[in-house]
XYZ file of N, CA and C in Angstrom:
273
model
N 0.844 -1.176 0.000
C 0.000 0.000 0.000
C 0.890 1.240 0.000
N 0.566 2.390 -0.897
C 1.302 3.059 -1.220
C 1.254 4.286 -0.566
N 1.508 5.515 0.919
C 1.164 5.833 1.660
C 1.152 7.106 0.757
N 0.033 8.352 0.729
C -0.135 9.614 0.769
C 1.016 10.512 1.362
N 2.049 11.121 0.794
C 2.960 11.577 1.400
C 2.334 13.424 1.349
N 2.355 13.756 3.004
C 1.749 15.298 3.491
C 3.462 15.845 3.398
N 3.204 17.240 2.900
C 4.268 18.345 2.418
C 4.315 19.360 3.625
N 5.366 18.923 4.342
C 5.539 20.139 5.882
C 6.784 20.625 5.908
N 6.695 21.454 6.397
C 7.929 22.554 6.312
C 8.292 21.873 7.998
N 10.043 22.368 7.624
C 10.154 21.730 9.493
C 9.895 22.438 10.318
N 8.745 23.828 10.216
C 8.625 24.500 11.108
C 7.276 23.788 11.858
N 6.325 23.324 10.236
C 5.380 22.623 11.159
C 5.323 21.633 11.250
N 6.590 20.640 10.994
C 6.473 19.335 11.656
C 6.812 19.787 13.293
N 7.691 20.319 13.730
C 7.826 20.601 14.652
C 6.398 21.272 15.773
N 6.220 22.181 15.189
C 4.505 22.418 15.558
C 3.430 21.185 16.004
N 3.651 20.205 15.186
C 2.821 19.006 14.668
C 3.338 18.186 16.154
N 4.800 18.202 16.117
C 5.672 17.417 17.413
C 5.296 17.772 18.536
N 5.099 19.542 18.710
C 5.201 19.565 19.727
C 3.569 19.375 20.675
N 2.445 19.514 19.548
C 0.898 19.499 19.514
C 0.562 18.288 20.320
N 1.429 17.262 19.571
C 1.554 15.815 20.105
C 1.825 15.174 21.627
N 2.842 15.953 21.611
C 3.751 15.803 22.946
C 2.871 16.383 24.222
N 2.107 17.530 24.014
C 1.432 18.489 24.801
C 0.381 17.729 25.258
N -0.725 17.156 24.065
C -1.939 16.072 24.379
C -1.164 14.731 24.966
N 0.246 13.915 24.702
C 0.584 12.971 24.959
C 0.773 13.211 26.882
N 1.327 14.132 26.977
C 2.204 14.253 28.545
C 1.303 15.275 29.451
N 0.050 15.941 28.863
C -0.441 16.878 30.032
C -1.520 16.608 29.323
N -2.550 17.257 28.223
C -3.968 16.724 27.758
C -4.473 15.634 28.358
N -4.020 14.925 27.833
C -4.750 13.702 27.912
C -4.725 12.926 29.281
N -3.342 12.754 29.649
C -3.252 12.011 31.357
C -4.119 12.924 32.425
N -4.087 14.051 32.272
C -4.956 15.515 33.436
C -6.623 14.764 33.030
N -7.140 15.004 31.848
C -8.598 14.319 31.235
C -8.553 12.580 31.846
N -7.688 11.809 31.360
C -8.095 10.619 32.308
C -8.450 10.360 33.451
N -7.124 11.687 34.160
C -7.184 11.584 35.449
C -8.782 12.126 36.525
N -8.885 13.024 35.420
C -10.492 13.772 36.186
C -11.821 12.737 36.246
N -11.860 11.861 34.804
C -12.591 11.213 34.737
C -12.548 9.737 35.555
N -11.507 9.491 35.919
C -11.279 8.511 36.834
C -11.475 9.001 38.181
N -11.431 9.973 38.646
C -11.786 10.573 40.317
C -13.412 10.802 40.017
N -13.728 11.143 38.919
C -15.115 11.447 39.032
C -16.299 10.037 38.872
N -15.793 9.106 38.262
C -16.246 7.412 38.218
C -15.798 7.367 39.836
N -14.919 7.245 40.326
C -15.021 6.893 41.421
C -15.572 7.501 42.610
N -16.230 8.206 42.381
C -16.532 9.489 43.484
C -18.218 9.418 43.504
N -19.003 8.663 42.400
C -20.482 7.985 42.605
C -20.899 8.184 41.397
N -22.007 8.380 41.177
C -23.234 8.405 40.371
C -22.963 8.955 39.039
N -22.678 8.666 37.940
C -22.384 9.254 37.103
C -23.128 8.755 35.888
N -24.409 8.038 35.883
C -25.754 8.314 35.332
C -26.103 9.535 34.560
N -26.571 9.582 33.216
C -26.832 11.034 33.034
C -26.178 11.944 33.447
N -25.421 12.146 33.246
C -24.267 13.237 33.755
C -23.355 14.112 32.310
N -24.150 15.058 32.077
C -23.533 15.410 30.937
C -22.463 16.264 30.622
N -21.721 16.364 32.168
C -20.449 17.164 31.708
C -19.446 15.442 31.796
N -19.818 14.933 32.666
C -18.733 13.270 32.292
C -19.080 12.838 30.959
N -19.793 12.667 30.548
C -20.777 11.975 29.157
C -19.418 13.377 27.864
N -19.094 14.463 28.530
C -18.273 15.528 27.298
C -16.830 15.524 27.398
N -16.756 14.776 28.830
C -15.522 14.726 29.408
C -14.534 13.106 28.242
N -15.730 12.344 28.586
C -15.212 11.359 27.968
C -15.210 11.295 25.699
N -16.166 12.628 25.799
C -16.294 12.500 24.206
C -14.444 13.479 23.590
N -14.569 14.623 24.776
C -13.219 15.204 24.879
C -12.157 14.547 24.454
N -11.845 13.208 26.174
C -10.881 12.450 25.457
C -10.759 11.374 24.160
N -12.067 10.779 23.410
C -11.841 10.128 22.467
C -11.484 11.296 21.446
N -12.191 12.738 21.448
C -11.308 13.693 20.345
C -9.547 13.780 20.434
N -9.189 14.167 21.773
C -7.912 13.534 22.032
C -6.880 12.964 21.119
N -7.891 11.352 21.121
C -6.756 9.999 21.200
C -7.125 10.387 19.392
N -8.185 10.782 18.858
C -8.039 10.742 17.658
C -6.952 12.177 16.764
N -7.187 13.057 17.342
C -6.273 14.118 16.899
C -4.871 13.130 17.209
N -4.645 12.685 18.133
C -3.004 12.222 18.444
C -3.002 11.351 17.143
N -3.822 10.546 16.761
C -3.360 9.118 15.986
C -3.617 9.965 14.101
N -4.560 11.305 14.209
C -4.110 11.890 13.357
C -2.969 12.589 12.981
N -1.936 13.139 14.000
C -0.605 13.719 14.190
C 0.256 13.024 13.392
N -0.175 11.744 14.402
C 0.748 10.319 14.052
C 0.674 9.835 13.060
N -0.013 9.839 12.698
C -0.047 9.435 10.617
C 0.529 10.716 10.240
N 0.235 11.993 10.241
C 0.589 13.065 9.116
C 2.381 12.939 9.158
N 2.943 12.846 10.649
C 4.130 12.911 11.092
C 5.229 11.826 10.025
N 3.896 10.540 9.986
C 4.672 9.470 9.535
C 4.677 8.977 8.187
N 3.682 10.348 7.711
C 4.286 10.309 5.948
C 4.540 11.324 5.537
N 5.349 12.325 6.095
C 5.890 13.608 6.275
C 6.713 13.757 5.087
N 7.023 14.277 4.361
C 8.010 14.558 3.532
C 7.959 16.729 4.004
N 9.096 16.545 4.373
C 9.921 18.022 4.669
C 10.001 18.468 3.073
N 9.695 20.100 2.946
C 10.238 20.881 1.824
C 11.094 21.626 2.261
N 12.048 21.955 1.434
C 12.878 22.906 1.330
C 11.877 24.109 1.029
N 12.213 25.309 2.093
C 11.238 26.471 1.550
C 12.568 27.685 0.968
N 13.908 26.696 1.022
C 14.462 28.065 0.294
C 14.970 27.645 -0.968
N 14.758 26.644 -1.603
C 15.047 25.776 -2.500
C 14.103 26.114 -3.410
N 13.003 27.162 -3.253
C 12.424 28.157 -4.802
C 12.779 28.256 -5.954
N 12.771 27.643 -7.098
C 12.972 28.387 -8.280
C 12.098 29.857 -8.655
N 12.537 30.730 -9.079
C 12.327 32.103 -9.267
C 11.337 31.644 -10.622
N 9.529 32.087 -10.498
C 8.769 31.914 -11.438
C 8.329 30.854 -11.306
N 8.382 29.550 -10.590
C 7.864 28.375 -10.530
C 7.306 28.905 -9.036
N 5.734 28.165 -9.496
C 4.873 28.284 -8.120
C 4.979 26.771 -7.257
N 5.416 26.650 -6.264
C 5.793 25.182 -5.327
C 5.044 25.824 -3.819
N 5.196 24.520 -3.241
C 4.153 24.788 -2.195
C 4.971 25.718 -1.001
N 4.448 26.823 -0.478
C 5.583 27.560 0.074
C 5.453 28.964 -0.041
N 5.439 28.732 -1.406
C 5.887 30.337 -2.886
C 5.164 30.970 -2.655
């Protein structure tokens, strides 16, 4: 299978890295963590800020595993590598 290769400059792969890292190490563990004190703490029946809490983190895990693909068919451009009169992505 032949993967879709996404065109990023290394300013926003880096952007992309660091988006990742942010939901990987504070987003997401802080959101587990609330929703796990709040399951354990009673009744959480109809409860529609837990019921947004948990839709939150599946947006989360899916933005991350979207990162994670764009990251991992990344092809970097040169943005100073312009030819003068040729339009390239960048220009």
């Amino acid at each position: 299978m032949q993967y879709k290769r996404h065109k990023l400059t290394r300013e926003g792969k880096a952007r992309l890295e660091a988006e990742l890292e942010h939901i990987k190490a504070e987003e997401r563990p802080q959101l587990a963590q609330k929703l796990k004190e709040w399951h354990e703490g009673g009744d959480i029946t109809d409860n529609a800020a837990f019921e947004a809490m948990k839709e939150r983190l599946a947006s989360l895990s899916e933005r991350m595993a979207e990162i994670e693909s764009l990251l991992r068919e990344a092809e970097i451009i040169d943005e100073n590598g312009h030819k003068k009169g040729v339009v390239d992505v960048g220009s």
